[in-house]
PDB file of C-alpha atoms in Angstrom:
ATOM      1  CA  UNK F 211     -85.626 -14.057  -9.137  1.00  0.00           C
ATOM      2  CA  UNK F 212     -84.668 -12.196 -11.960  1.00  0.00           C
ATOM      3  CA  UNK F 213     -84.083 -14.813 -14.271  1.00  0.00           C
ATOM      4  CA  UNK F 214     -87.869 -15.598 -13.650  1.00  0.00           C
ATOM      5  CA  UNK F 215     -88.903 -12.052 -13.893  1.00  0.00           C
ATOM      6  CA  UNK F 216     -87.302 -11.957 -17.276  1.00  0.00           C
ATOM      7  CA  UNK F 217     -88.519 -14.891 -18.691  1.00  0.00           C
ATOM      8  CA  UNK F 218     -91.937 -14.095 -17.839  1.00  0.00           C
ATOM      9  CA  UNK F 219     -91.422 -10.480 -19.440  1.00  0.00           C
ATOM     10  CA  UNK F 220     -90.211 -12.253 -22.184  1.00  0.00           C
ATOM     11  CA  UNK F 221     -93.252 -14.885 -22.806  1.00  0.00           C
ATOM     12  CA  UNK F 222     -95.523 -11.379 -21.971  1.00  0.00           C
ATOM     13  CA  UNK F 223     -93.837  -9.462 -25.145  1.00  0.00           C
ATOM     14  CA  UNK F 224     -94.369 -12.777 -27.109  1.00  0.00           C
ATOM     15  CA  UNK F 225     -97.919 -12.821 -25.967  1.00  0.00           C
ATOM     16  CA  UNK F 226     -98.665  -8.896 -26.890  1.00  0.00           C
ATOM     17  CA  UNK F 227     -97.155 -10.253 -30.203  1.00  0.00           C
ATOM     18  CA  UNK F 228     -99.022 -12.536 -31.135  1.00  0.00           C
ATOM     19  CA  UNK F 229    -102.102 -10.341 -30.189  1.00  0.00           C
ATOM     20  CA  UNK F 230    -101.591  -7.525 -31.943  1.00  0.00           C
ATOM     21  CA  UNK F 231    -100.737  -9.133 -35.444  1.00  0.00           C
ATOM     22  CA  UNK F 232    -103.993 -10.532 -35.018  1.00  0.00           C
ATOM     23  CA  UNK F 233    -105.159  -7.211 -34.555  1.00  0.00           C
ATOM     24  CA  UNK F 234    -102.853  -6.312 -37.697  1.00  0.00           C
ATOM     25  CA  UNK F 235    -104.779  -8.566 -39.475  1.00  0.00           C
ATOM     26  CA  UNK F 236    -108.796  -7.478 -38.801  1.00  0.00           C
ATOM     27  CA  UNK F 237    -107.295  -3.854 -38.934  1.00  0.00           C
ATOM     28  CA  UNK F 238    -105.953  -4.882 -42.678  1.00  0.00           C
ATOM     29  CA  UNK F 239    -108.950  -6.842 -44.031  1.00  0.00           C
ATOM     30  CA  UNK F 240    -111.763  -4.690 -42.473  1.00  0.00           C
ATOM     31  CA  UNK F 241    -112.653  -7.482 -40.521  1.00  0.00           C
ATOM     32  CA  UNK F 242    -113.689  -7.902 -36.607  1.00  0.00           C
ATOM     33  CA  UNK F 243    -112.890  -4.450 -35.502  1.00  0.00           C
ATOM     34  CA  UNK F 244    -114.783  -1.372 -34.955  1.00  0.00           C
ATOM     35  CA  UNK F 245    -111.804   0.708 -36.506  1.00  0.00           C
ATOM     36  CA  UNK F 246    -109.910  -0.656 -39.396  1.00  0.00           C
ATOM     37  CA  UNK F 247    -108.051   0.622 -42.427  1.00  0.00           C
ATOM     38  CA  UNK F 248    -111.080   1.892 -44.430  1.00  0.00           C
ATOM     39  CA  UNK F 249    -113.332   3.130 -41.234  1.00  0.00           C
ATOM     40  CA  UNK F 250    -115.817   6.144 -41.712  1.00  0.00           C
ATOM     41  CA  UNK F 251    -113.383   9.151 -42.747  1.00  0.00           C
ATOM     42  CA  UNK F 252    -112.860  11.519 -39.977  1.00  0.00           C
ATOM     43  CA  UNK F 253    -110.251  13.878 -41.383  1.00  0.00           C
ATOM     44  CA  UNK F 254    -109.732  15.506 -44.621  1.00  0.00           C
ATOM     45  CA  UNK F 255    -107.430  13.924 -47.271  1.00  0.00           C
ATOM     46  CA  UNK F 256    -104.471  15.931 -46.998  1.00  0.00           C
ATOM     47  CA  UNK F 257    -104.408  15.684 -43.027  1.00  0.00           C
ATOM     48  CA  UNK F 258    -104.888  12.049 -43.492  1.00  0.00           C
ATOM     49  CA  UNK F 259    -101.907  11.731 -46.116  1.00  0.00           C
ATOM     50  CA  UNK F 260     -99.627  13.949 -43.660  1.00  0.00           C
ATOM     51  CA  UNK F 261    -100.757  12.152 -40.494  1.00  0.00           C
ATOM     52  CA  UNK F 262    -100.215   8.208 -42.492  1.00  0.00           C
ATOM     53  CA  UNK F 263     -96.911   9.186 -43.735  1.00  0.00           C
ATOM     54  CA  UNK F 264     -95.846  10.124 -40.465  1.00  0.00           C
ATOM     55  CA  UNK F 265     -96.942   6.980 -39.171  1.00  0.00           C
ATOM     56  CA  UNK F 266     -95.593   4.876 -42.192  1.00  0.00           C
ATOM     57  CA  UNK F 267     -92.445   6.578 -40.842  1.00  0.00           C
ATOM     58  CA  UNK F 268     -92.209   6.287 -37.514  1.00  0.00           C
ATOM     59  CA  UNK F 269     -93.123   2.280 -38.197  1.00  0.00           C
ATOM     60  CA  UNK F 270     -90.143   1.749 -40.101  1.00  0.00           C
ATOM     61  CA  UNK F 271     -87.777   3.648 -38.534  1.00  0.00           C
ATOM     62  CA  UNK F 272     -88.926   1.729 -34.935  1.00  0.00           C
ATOM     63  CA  UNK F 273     -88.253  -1.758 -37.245  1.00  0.00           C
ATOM     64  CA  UNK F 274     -85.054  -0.851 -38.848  1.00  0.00           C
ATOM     65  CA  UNK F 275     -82.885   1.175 -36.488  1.00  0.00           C
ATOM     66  CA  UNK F 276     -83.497  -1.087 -33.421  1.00  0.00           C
ATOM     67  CA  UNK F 277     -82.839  -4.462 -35.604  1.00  0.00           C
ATOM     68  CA  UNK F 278     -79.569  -3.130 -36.596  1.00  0.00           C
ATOM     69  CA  UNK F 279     -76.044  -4.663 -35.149  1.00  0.00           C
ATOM     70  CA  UNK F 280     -74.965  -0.850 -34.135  1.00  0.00           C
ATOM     71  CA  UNK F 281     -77.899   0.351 -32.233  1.00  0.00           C
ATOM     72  CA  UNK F 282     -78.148  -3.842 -30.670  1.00  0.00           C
ATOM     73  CA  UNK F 283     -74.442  -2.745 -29.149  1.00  0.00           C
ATOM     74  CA  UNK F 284     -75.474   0.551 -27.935  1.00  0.00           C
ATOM     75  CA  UNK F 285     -78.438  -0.285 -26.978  1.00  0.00           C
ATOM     76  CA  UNK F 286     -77.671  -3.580 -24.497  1.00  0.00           C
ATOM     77  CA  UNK F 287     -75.347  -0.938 -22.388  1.00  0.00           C
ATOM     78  CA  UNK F 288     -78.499  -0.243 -21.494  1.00  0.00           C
ATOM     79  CA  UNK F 289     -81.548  -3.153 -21.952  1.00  0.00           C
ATOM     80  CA  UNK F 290     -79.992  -6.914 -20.574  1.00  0.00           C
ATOM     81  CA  UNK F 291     -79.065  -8.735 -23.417  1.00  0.00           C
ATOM     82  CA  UNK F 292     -81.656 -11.632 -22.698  1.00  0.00           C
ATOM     83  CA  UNK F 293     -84.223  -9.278 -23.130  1.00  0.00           C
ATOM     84  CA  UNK F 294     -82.771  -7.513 -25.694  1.00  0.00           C
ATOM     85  CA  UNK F 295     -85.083  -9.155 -28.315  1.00  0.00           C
ATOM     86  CA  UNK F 296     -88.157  -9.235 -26.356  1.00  0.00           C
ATOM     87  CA  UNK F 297     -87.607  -5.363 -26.259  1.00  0.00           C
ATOM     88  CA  UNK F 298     -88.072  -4.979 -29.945  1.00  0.00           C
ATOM     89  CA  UNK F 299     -91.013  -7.324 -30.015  1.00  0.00           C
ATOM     90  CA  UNK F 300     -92.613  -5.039 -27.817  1.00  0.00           C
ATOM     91  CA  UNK F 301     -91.013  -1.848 -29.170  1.00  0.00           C
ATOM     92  CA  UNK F 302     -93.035  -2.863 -32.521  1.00  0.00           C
ATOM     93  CA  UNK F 303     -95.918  -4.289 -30.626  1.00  0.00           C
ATOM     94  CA  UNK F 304     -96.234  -0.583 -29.637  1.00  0.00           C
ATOM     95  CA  UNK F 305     -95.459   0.843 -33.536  1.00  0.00           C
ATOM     96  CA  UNK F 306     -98.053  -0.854 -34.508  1.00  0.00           C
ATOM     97  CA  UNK F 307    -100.946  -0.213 -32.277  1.00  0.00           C
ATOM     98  CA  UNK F 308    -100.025   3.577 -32.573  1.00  0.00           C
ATOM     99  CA  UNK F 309    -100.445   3.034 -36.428  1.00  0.00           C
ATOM    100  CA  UNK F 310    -103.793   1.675 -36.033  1.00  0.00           C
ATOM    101  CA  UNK F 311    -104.946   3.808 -33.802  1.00  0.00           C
ATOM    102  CA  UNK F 312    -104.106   7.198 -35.519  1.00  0.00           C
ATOM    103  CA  UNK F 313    -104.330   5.661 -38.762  1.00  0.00           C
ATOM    104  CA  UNK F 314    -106.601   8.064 -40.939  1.00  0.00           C
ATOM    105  CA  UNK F 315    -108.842   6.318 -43.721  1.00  0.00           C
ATOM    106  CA  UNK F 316    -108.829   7.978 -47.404  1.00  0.00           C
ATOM    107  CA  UNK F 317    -112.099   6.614 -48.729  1.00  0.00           C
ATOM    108  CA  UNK F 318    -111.563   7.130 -52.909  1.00  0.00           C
ATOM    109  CA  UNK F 319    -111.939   4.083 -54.313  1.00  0.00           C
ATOM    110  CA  UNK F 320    -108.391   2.747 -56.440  1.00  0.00           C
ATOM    111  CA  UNK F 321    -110.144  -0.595 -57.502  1.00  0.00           C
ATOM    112  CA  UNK F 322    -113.233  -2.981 -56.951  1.00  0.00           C
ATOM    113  CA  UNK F 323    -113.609  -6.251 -57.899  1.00  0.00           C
ATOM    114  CA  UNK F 324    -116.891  -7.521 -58.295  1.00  0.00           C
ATOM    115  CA  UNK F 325    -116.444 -11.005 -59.826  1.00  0.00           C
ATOM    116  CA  UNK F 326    -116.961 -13.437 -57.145  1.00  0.00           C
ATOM    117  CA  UNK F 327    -114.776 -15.940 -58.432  1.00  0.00           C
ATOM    118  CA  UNK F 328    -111.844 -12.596 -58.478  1.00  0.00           C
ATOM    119  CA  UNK F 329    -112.650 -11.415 -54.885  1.00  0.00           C
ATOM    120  CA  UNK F 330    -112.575 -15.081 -53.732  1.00  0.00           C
ATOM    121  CA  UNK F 331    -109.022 -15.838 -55.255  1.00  0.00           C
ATOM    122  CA  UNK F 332    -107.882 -12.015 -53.594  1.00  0.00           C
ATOM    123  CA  UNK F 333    -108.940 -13.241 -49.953  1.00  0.00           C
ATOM    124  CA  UNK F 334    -107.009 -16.483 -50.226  1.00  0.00           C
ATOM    125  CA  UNK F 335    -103.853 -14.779 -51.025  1.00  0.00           C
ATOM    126  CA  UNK F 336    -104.722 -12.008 -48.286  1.00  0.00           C
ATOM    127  CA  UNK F 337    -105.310 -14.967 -45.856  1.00  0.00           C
ATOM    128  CA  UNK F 338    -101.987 -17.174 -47.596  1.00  0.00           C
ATOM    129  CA  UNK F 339     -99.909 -13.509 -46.977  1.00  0.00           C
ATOM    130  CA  UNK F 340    -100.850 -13.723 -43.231  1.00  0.00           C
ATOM    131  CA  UNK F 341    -100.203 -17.373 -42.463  1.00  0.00           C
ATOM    132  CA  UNK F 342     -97.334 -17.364 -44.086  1.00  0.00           C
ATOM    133  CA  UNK F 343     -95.518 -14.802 -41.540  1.00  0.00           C
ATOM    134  CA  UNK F 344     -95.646 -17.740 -38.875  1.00  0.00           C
ATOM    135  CA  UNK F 345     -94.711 -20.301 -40.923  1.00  0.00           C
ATOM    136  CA  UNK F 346     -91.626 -18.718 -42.292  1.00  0.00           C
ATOM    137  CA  UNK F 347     -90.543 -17.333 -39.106  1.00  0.00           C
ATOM    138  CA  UNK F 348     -91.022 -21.335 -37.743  1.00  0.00           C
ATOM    139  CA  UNK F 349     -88.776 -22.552 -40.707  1.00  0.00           C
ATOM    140  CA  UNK F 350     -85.711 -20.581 -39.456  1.00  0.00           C
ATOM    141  CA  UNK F 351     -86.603 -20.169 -35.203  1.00  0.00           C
ATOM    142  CA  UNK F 352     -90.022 -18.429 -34.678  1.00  0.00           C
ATOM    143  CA  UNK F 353     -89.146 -18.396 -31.045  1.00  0.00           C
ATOM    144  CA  UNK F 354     -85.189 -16.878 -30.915  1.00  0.00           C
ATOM    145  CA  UNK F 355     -86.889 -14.373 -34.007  1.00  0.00           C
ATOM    146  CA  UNK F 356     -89.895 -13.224 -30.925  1.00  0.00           C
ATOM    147  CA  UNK F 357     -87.692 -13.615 -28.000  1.00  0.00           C
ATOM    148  CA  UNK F 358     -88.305 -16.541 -26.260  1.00  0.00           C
ATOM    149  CA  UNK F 359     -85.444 -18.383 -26.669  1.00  0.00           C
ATOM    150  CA  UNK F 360     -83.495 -15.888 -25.137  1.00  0.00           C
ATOM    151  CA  UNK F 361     -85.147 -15.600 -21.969  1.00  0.00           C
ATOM    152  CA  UNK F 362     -85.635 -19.694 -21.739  1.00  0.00           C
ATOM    153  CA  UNK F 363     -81.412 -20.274 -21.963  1.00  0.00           C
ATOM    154  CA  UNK F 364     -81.413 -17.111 -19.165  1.00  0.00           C
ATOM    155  CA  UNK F 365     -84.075 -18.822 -17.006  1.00  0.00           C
ATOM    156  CA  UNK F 366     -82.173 -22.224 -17.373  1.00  0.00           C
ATOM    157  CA  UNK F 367     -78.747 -21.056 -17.354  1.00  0.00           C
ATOM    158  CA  UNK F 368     -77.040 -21.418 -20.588  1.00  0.00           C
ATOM    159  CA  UNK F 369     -75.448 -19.831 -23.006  1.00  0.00           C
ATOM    160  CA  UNK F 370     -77.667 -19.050 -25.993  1.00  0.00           C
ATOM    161  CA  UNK F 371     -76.091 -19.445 -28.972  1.00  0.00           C
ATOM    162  CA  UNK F 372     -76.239 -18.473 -32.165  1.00  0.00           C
ATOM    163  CA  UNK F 373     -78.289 -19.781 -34.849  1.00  0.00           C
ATOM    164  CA  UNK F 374     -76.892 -22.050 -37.678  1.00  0.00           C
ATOM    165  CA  UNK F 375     -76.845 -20.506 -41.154  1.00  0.00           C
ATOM    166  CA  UNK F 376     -79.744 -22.190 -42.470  1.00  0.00           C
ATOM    167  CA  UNK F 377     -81.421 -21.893 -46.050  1.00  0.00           C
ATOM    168  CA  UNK F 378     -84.646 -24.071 -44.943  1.00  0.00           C
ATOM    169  CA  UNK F 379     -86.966 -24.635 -47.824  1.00  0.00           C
ATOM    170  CA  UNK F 380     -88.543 -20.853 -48.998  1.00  0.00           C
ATOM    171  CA  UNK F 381     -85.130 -19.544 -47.915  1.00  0.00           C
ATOM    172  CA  UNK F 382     -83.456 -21.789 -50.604  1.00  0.00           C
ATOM    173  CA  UNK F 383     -85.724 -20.266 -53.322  1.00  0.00           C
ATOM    174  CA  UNK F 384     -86.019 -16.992 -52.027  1.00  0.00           C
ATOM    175  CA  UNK F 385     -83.675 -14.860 -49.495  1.00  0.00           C
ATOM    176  CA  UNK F 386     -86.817 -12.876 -48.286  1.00  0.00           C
ATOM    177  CA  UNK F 387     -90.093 -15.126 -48.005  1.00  0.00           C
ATOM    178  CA  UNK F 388     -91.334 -12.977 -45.154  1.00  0.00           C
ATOM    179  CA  UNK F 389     -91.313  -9.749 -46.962  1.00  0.00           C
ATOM    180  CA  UNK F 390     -93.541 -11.619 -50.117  1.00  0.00           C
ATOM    181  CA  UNK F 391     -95.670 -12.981 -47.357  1.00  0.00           C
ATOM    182  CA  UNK F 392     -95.985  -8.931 -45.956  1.00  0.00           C
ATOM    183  CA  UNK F 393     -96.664  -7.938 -49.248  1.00  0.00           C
ATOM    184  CA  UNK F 394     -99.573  -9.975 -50.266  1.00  0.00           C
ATOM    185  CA  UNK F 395    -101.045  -9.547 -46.850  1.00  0.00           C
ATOM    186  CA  UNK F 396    -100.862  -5.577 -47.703  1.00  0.00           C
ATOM    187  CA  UNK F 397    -101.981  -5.637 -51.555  1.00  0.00           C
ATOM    188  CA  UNK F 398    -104.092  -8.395 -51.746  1.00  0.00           C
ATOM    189  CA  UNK F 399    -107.454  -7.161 -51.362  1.00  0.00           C
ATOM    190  CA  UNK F 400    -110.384  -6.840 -53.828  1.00  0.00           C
ATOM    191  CA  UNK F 401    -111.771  -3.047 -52.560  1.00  0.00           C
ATOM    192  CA  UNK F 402    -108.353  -1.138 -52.960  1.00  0.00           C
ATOM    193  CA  UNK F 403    -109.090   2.290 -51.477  1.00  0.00           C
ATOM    194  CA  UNK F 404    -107.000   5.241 -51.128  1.00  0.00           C
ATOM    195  CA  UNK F 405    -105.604   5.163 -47.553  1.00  0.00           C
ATOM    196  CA  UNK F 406    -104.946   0.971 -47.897  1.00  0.00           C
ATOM    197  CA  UNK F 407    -103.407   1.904 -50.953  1.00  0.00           C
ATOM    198  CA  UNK F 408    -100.861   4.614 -49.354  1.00  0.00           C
ATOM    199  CA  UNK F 409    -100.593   2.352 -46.695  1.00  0.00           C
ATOM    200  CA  UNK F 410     -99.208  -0.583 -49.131  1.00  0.00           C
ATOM    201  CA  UNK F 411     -96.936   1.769 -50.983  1.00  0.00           C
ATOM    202  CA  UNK F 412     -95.317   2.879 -48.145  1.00  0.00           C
ATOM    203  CA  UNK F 413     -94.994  -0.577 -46.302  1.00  0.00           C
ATOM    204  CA  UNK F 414     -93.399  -2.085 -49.081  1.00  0.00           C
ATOM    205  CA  UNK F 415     -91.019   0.678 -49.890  1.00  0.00           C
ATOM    206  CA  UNK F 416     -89.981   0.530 -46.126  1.00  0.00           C
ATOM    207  CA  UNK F 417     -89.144  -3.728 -46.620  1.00  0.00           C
ATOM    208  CA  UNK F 418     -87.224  -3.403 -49.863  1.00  0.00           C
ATOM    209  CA  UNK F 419     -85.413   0.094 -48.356  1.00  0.00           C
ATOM    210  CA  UNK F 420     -85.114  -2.794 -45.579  1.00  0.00           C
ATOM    211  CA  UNK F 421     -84.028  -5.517 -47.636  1.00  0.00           C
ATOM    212  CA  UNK F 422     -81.141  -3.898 -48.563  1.00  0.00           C
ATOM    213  CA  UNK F 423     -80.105  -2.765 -45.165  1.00  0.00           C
ATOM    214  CA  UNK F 424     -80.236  -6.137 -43.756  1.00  0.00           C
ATOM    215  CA  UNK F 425     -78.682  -7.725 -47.068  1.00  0.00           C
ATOM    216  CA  UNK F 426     -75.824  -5.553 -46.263  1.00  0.00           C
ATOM    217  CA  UNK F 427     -75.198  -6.444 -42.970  1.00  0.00           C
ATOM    218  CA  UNK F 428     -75.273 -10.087 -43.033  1.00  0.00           C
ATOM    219  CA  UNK F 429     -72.352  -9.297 -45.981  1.00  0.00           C
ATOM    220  CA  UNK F 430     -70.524  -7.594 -43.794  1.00  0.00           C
ATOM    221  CA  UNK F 431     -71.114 -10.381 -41.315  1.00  0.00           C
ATOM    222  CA  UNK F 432     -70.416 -13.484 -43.490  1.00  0.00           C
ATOM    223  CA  UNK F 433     -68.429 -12.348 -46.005  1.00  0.00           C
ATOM    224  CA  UNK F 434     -68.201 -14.626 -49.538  1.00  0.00           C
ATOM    225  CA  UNK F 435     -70.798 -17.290 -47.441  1.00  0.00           C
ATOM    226  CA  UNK F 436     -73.505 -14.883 -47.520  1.00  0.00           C
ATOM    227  CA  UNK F 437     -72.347 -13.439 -51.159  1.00  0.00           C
ATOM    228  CA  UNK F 438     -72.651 -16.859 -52.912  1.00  0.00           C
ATOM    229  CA  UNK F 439     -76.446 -17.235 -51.192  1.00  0.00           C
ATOM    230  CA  UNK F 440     -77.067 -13.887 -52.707  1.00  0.00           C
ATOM    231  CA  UNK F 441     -76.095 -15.336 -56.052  1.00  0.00           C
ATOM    232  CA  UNK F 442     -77.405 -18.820 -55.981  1.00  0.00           C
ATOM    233  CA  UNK F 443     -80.878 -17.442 -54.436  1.00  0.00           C
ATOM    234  CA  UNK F 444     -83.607 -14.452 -55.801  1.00  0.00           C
ATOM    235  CA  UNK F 445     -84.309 -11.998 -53.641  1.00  0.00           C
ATOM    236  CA  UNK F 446     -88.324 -12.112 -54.047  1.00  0.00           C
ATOM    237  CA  UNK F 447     -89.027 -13.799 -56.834  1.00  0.00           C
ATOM    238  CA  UNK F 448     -88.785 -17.909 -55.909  1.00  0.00           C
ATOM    239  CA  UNK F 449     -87.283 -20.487 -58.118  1.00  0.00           C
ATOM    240  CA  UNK F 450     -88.977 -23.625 -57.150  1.00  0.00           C
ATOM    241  CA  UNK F 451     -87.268 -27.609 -58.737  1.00  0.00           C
ATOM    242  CA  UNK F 452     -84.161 -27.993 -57.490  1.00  0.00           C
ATOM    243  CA  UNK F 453     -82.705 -26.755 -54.514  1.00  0.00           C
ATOM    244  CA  UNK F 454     -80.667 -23.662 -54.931  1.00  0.00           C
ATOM    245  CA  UNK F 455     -77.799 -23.561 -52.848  1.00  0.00           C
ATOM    246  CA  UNK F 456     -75.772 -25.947 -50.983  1.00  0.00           C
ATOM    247  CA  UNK F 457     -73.921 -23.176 -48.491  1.00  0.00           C
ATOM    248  CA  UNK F 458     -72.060 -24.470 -45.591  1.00  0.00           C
ATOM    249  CA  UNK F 459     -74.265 -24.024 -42.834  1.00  0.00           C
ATOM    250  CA  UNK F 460     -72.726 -21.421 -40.385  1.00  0.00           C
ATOM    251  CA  UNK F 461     -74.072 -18.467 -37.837  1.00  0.00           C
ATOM    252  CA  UNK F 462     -76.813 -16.311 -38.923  1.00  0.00           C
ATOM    253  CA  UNK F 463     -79.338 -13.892 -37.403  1.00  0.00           C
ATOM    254  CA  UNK F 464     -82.670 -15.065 -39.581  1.00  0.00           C
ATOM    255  CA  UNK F 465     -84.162 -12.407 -42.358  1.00  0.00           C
ATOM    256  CA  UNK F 466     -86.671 -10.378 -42.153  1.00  0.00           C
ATOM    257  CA  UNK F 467     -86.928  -9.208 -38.510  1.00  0.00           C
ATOM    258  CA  UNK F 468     -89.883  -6.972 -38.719  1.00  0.00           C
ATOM    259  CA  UNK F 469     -93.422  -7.689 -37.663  1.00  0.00           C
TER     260      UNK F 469
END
């Protein structure tokens, strides 16, 4: 029985998931919702800067402290391990709603673009920025990176082991393709207001602050493995031709384990 009632909390995180980034999404591109990142202003600019950064904060501390290896130890003396991951999933499920919801819009206008041909080129790379989170997370294991692996070896009875160091194709030109897909999904837009522009600042400062965290753990990890990858492969900027790096495949927790 409880192997059933996990899995099925498991496949319910993985469900709020995959509804709330699409929420993510409209909330981002002004799109679909009744309140999204440039809604009518309701508070005055420096209660929406306070109130944002707060939220900005609480975001990525939720993300980073709970994807560490030190809380992951503390924190299964108290969470099962197969549900471990499904915890964070929801954990930043519930991050993220509370950031739209309190979210405060800052109306001043940063840029506009009015050239069709301009805006037209900005929405593909908003829309590339937010396909591309799936599609890298399926190139390393989009289901062990949401959970669902987990729970399916603890409904079935195996051990679930760790993942293979892997450096499948973005990861072999770039050790962080999910953090350029975040960041065009945040600054590619062609009406840059205040509050989206805050709101881009301060996610991407959280994934490089991030970056380097999780950089330094998988060193710590795997040693001179993980130290050559960081010298054979950028850590944004992609070099595309030739494949990069030949590293002995070996266990790795994926990159880039926020939302």
């Amino acid at each position: 029985m409880k192997r059933w009632m996990f899995f099925v909390y498991g496949i319910a995180c993985y469900l709020a998931f995959l509804a709330v980034y699409a929420w993510f999404c409209a909330f981002t591109g002004n799109v679909l919702v009744a309140k999204s990142i440039d809604a009518p202003v309701a508070s005055s600019p420096a209660i929406a800067v306070a109130v944002n950064f707060a939220l900005l904060l609480a975001f990525g501390a939720q993300h980073s402290v709970m994807a560490r290896p030190a809380f992951k130890r503390v924190w299964t003396r108290i969470v099962p391990q197969p549900i471990e991951r499904s915890t964070y999933v929801l954990a930043s499920c519930l991050a993220v709603v509370l950031l739209i919801w309190q979210w405060r819009p800052i109306d001043a206008v940063v840029w506009n673009v009015e050239n069709t041909t301009a805006r037209g080129v900005l929405w593909t790379l908003f829309a590339i920025g937010w396909l591309m989170v799936p599609v890298v997370s399926l190139m390393i294991n989009h289901f062990d990176l949401f959970g669902v692996r987990q729970v399916w070896c603890y409904l079935r009875g195996r051990e679930c082991q760790p993942l293979a160091f892997r450096t499948p194709w973005l990861y072999s030109h770039v050790r962080h393709p999910l953090y350029v897909a975040w960041s065009l999904a945040f600054w590619a837009t062609p009406t840059m207001t205040a509050g989206h522009l805050l709101f881009a600042i301060g996610l991407t400062a959280y994934m490089v602050a991030a970056a380097l965290v999780e950089e330094r753990d998988l060193l710590a990890h795997f040693g001179q493995q993980y130290a050559a990858y960081q010298r054979a492969v950028p850590r944004y900027i992609p070099k595309f031709g030739k494949r990069t790096t030949t590293l002995q495949e070996s266990q790795r927790t994926p990159s880039g384990q926020s939302l």
